Amino acid sequence: QSSSNIYERMVVVYGDNVPSYTTVFEGARRFKDAQLTIEDDPKSGRPITTTNDQTIKVVKNLAIEDRRITIQQIADTLSILTGTVHDILHEQSHITKFCSRWVPHLLTPDQRHERVEACQELLACYSIEKNHFLFRIITGDELLFSYYQPESKRSSKQWKQAGSPPPTKLKQEKSTNKVLYSFFWNYKEIKKQRRDLISADVILHHDNAPANTSRHLVSSAILNLKYEMLRHPPYSPDLVPSDYFLFPILKDYHKSWMEIVLPKQEISLLSGT
């Protein structure tokens, strides 16, 4: 009999519970080919389960050997699903991929060693003098301001409705005319004149910018004043105290002050004369 006749007779017997026509057709075909079993034929491909100890070990080793390998590459290598690789890495092996961290400089072994020596030196000084060591420190730094500071991107934010185009802004350059501020202060406050510190046992601290490390000018002046220098390693991540609060506040104040003063100044001021 044909598959359609078999299906029609089964509808009469089973009603709504009749198997689909595709199932009936496939069964009839198998019986005609003398395939009397109803089990599926063996298939090549991945096993029923791929999350076993051996697979977990191989996936983990691949990720460790090549830390930039992708989940897709691992799946293609082992002929398993990407979801399985993802589960093995994150849920079972607790391996996570991170982007590289940007650092300002890659320090040499000598520079790293110098950092350790500087820290040990500071700890040794503090263990002897305690807080008096900190009270002797005077930190100094310079800040260069332009007469005209373009508005920052953050301060020019605007509200916009959904679907409306974002605002545009013309890139502006800073003024070529600048003013340089120098600050020296200790744990108390900034003062215009500190005559009492001329003969005191001062420890001077500033970064190691070229202007601050000139042997012929800066070092000789410090020796004449009988000051001590606080060690500052190259490319040290530690900020000079002025960078924590003084300079950010001063930049905002200077910008608002220049917005008031500049329109009232003569052109000679802008030309630097």
CSV table of C-alpha atoms in Angstrom, one decimal:
chain,number,residue,atom,x,y,z
A,1,GLN,CA,0.0,0.0,0.0
A,2,SER,CA,1.0,3.6,-0.5
A,3,SER,CA,1.9,5.9,2.3
A,4,SER,CA,-1.3,7.9,1.8
A,5,ASN,CA,-3.5,4.9,2.0
A,6,ILE,CA,-1.8,3.8,5.2
A,7,TYR,CA,-2.2,7.3,6.7
A,8,GLU,CA,-5.9,7.4,5.8
A,9,ARG,CA,-6.6,4.1,7.5
A,10,MET,CA,-4.7,5.2,10.6
A,11,VAL,CA,-6.8,8.4,10.8
A,12,VAL,CA,-9.9,6.2,11.0
A,13,VAL,CA,-8.4,4.2,13.8
A,14,TYR,CA,-6.5,6.8,15.9
A,15,GLY,CA,-8.4,9.9,15.1
A,16,ASP,CA,-6.7,13.0,16.5
A,17,ASN,CA,-3.9,10.9,17.9
A,18,VAL,CA,-2.7,9.8,14.5
A,19,PRO,CA,1.0,10.4,13.8
A,20,SER,CA,2.0,12.9,11.2
A,21,TYR,CA,2.0,12.0,7.6
A,22,THR,CA,5.8,12.5,7.5
A,23,THR,CA,6.2,9.9,10.2
A,24,VAL,CA,4.0,7.5,8.4
A,25,PHE,CA,5.8,8.1,5.2
A,26,GLU,CA,9.2,7.5,6.8
A,27,GLY,CA,8.0,4.3,8.5
A,28,ALA,CA,6.6,2.9,5.3
A,29,ARG,CA,9.9,3.6,3.5
A,30,ARG,CA,12.0,1.9,6.1
A,31,PHE,CA,9.8,-1.2,6.1
A,32,LYS,CA,10.0,-1.4,2.3
A,33,ASP,CA,13.9,-1.2,2.7
A,34,ALA,CA,13.7,-4.1,5.2
A,35,GLN,CA,14.7,-1.8,8.1
A,36,LEU,CA,12.5,-3.3,10.8
A,37,THR,CA,14.0,-1.3,13.7
A,38,ILE,CA,12.5,2.0,14.7
A,39,GLU,CA,15.8,3.3,16.2
A,40,ASP,CA,17.8,6.0,14.4
A,41,ASP,CA,20.8,5.0,12.4
A,42,PRO,CA,24.3,5.6,13.9
A,43,LYS,CA,25.6,9.1,13.0
A,44,SER,CA,29.0,10.5,12.8
A,45,GLY,CA,29.7,13.7,14.7
A,46,ARG,CA,30.1,14.9,18.3
A,47,PRO,CA,28.9,12.5,21.1
A,48,ILE,CA,25.7,13.1,23.0
A,49,THR,CA,27.7,14.9,25.7
A,50,THR,CA,31.0,16.8,25.2
A,51,THR,CA,31.3,18.2,28.7
A,52,ASN,CA,33.5,15.5,30.2
A,53,ASP,CA,36.8,15.7,32.1
A,54,GLN,CA,38.9,15.2,29.1
A,55,THR,CA,37.2,17.9,27.0
A,56,ILE,CA,37.4,20.3,29.9
A,57,LYS,CA,41.1,19.7,30.3
A,58,VAL,CA,41.8,20.2,26.6
A,59,VAL,CA,39.7,23.4,26.4
A,60,LYS,CA,41.5,24.8,29.5
A,61,ASN,CA,44.9,24.0,28.1
A,62,LEU,CA,44.1,25.6,24.7
A,63,ALA,CA,43.1,28.8,26.5
A,64,ILE,CA,46.2,28.9,28.7
A,65,GLU,CA,48.6,28.1,25.8
A,66,ASP,CA,47.2,30.8,23.6
A,67,ARG,CA,45.6,33.5,25.7
A,68,ARG,CA,44.2,35.3,22.7
A,69,ILE,CA,42.5,32.3,21.2
A,70,THR,CA,38.7,32.8,20.6
A,71,ILE,CA,35.8,30.6,21.6
A,72,GLN,CA,35.0,30.0,18.0
A,73,GLN,CA,38.6,28.8,17.3
A,74,ILE,CA,38.5,26.4,20.2
A,75,ALA,CA,35.1,25.1,19.1
A,76,ASP,CA,36.4,24.5,15.5
A,77,THR,CA,39.5,22.8,16.8
A,78,LEU,CA,37.6,20.3,19.0
A,79,SER,CA,34.4,20.1,16.8
A,80,ILE,CA,32.1,21.1,19.6
A,81,LEU,CA,29.6,23.9,20.0
A,82,THR,CA,30.7,27.4,21.0
A,83,GLY,CA,28.1,27.3,23.8
A,84,THR,CA,29.9,24.3,25.3
A,85,VAL,CA,33.2,26.0,25.1
A,86,HIS,CA,31.7,29.1,26.7
A,87,ASP,CA,30.3,27.0,29.6
A,88,ILE,CA,33.5,25.2,30.1
A,89,LEU,CA,35.6,28.3,30.3
A,90,HIS,CA,33.4,30.5,32.3
A,91,GLU,CA,31.3,28.2,34.5
A,92,GLN,CA,33.5,25.3,35.1
A,93,SER,CA,37.1,26.6,34.7
A,94,HIS,CA,36.3,30.1,35.8
A,95,ILE,CA,38.5,31.6,33.1
A,96,THR,CA,37.6,35.1,31.9
A,97,LYS,CA,39.1,37.1,29.0
A,98,PHE,CA,40.1,40.7,29.7
A,99,CYS,CA,41.5,43.4,27.6
A,100,SER,CA,45.1,44.4,28.2
A,101,ARG,CA,45.5,47.3,30.7
A,102,TRP,CA,47.1,50.4,29.2
A,103,VAL,CA,50.1,51.6,31.2
A,104,PRO,CA,51.9,54.9,30.6
A,105,HIS,CA,55.3,53.2,30.5
A,106,LEU,CA,56.8,49.8,30.5
A,107,LEU,CA,59.4,50.0,33.2
A,108,THR,CA,62.8,48.4,33.0
A,109,PRO,CA,64.0,46.2,35.8
A,110,ASP,CA,66.3,49.0,37.0
A,111,GLN,CA,63.4,51.4,37.2
A,112,ARG,CA,61.3,49.0,39.1
A,113,HIS,CA,64.1,48.4,41.5
A,114,GLU,CA,64.5,52.1,42.0
A,115,ARG,CA,60.8,52.3,42.9
A,116,VAL,CA,61.4,49.7,45.6
A,117,GLU,CA,64.4,51.5,46.9
A,118,ALA,CA,62.5,54.8,47.1
A,119,CYS,CA,59.7,53.2,49.1
A,120,GLN,CA,62.1,51.6,51.5
A,121,GLU,CA,63.9,54.9,51.9
A,122,LEU,CA,60.7,56.7,52.8
A,123,LEU,CA,59.7,54.0,55.3
A,124,ALA,CA,63.1,54.2,56.9
A,125,CYS,CA,62.9,57.9,57.3
A,126,TYR,CA,59.4,57.8,58.7
A,127,SER,CA,60.3,55.1,61.2
A,128,ILE,CA,63.0,57.3,62.6
A,129,GLU,CA,61.3,60.8,62.6
A,130,LYS,CA,57.7,59.7,62.6
A,131,ASN,CA,55.3,62.6,61.7
A,132,HIS,CA,58.1,65.2,62.0
A,133,PHE,CA,59.4,63.7,58.7
A,134,LEU,CA,56.2,64.6,57.0
A,135,PHE,CA,56.1,68.0,58.5
A,136,ARG,CA,59.5,68.9,57.0
A,137,ILE,CA,58.3,68.1,53.4
A,138,ILE,CA,57.5,71.0,51.1
A,139,THR,CA,56.1,70.0,47.8
A,140,GLY,CA,56.2,72.1,44.7
A,141,ASP,CA,54.8,72.0,41.2
A,142,GLU,CA,54.1,74.2,38.2
A,143,LEU,CA,50.9,74.8,36.3
A,144,LEU,CA,50.7,76.4,32.8
A,145,PHE,CA,47.5,78.2,31.9
A,146,SER,CA,46.5,79.5,28.5
A,147,TYR,CA,44.7,82.8,28.4
A,148,TYR,CA,41.9,81.1,26.5
A,149,GLN,CA,40.8,77.7,27.5
A,150,PRO,CA,38.3,76.0,25.1
A,151,GLU,CA,35.1,74.7,26.7
A,152,SER,CA,35.5,71.0,27.6
A,153,LYS,CA,33.4,68.4,26.0
A,154,ARG,CA,31.9,67.5,29.4
A,155,SER,CA,30.8,71.0,30.2
A,156,SER,CA,29.1,71.4,26.8
A,157,LYS,CA,26.7,68.6,27.2
A,158,GLN,CA,23.1,69.3,26.1
A,159,TRP,CA,19.8,67.5,26.6
A,160,LYS,CA,18.2,66.1,23.4
A,161,GLN,CA,15.1,64.2,22.6
A,162,ALA,CA,15.0,60.6,21.3
A,163,GLY,CA,15.6,60.6,17.6
A,164,SER,CA,17.0,64.1,17.4
A,165,PRO,CA,20.6,64.5,16.1
A,166,PRO,CA,23.4,65.1,18.6
A,167,PRO,CA,24.8,68.6,18.9
A,168,THR,CA,28.0,69.4,17.0
A,169,LYS,CA,30.9,71.5,18.2
A,170,LEU,CA,33.8,73.1,16.4
A,171,LYS,CA,37.2,72.0,17.7
A,172,GLN,CA,39.0,75.1,19.1
A,173,GLU,CA,42.7,75.5,19.9
A,174,LYS,CA,44.1,77.0,23.1
A,175,SER,CA,45.6,80.4,23.1
A,176,THR,CA,49.3,80.7,22.5
A,177,ASN,CA,49.7,83.2,25.3
A,178,LYS,CA,50.2,81.5,28.6
A,179,VAL,CA,51.0,82.2,32.2
A,180,LEU,CA,53.0,79.9,34.5
A,181,TYR,CA,52.2,79.5,38.2
A,182,SER,CA,54.6,77.9,40.7
A,183,PHE,CA,53.4,76.6,44.0
A,184,PHE,CA,55.4,75.4,47.1
A,185,TRP,CA,53.5,74.4,50.2
A,186,ASN,CA,53.7,72.1,53.2
A,187,TYR,CA,51.2,70.3,55.4
A,188,LYS,CA,49.8,73.6,56.7
A,189,GLU,CA,48.9,75.9,53.8
A,190,ILE,CA,50.1,78.0,50.9
A,191,LYS,CA,51.7,81.2,52.0
A,192,LYS,CA,53.1,84.1,50.0
A,193,GLN,CA,56.2,84.3,52.1
A,194,ARG,CA,57.8,81.7,54.3
A,195,ARG,CA,61.0,83.3,55.6
A,196,ASP,CA,61.1,80.9,58.5
A,197,LEU,CA,61.8,78.1,56.0
A,198,ILE,CA,65.0,79.5,54.6
A,199,SER,CA,67.2,78.2,57.4
A,200,ALA,CA,65.0,75.2,58.3
A,201,ASP,CA,65.7,71.6,57.6
A,202,VAL,CA,63.5,71.4,54.6
A,203,ILE,CA,62.8,68.3,52.5
A,204,LEU,CA,61.9,69.5,49.0
A,205,HIS,CA,59.6,67.3,46.9
A,206,HIS,CA,58.8,67.7,43.2
A,207,ASP,CA,58.5,65.4,40.2
A,208,ASN,CA,61.5,64.6,38.1
A,209,ALA,CA,60.7,66.7,35.1
A,210,PRO,CA,63.8,68.0,33.2
A,211,ALA,CA,63.3,71.5,34.6
A,212,ASN,CA,63.4,70.1,38.2
A,213,THR,CA,66.4,67.9,37.7
A,214,SER,CA,68.9,70.2,36.1
A,215,ARG,CA,72.2,69.6,37.8
A,216,HIS,CA,73.8,72.9,37.0
A,217,LEU,CA,70.9,75.1,38.2
A,218,VAL,CA,68.4,73.3,40.4
A,219,SER,CA,70.7,71.0,42.2
A,220,SER,CA,73.2,73.7,43.0
A,221,ALA,CA,70.5,76.0,44.4
A,222,ILE,CA,69.2,73.2,46.6
A,223,LEU,CA,72.7,72.6,47.9
A,224,ASN,CA,73.2,76.3,48.7
A,225,LEU,CA,69.9,76.3,50.7
A,226,LYS,CA,71.0,73.1,52.5
A,227,TYR,CA,67.7,71.5,51.6
A,228,GLU,CA,67.2,67.7,51.3
A,229,MET,CA,65.6,66.2,48.2
A,230,LEU,CA,62.7,63.7,48.5
A,231,ARG,CA,63.3,60.9,46.1
A,232,HIS,CA,60.8,60.7,43.2
A,233,PRO,CA,61.3,57.5,41.0
A,234,PRO,CA,61.0,57.9,37.2
A,235,TYR,CA,57.4,57.6,35.9
A,236,SER,CA,56.1,57.2,39.4
A,237,PRO,CA,52.3,56.6,39.5
A,238,ASP,CA,52.1,58.6,42.8
A,239,LEU,CA,50.7,62.0,42.1
A,240,VAL,CA,52.3,65.2,43.5
A,241,PRO,CA,49.8,66.4,46.2
A,242,SER,CA,48.9,69.4,44.1
A,243,ASP,CA,47.3,67.2,41.5
A,244,TYR,CA,44.8,65.8,44.0
A,245,PHE,CA,42.8,68.9,44.6
A,246,LEU,CA,44.7,72.2,44.1
A,247,PHE,CA,45.2,72.2,40.4
A,248,PRO,CA,41.7,70.9,39.4
A,249,ILE,CA,40.1,73.6,41.5
A,250,LEU,CA,42.5,76.3,40.3
A,251,LYS,CA,41.9,75.4,36.6
A,252,ASP,CA,38.2,76.0,37.0
A,253,TYR,CA,38.7,79.2,38.9
A,254,HIS,CA,41.3,80.5,36.4
A,255,LYS,CA,38.9,79.8,33.5
A,256,SER,CA,36.0,81.6,35.0
A,257,TRP,CA,38.3,84.5,36.0
A,258,MET,CA,39.8,84.9,32.5
A,259,GLU,CA,36.3,84.9,31.0
A,260,ILE,CA,35.6,88.1,33.0
A,261,VAL,CA,39.0,89.7,32.8
A,262,LEU,CA,39.9,89.1,29.1
A,263,PRO,CA,37.1,91.1,27.5
A,264,LYS,CA,38.2,94.2,29.6
A,265,GLN,CA,41.9,94.0,28.7
A,266,GLU,CA,43.6,95.8,25.9
A,267,ILE,CA,44.8,94.0,22.8
A,268,SER,CA,48.4,94.5,24.1
A,269,LEU,CA,47.6,91.9,26.9
A,270,LEU,CA,46.6,89.3,24.3
A,271,SER,CA,49.7,90.0,22.2
A,272,GLY,CA,51.9,89.4,25.3
A,273,THR,CA,53.4,92.9,25.4
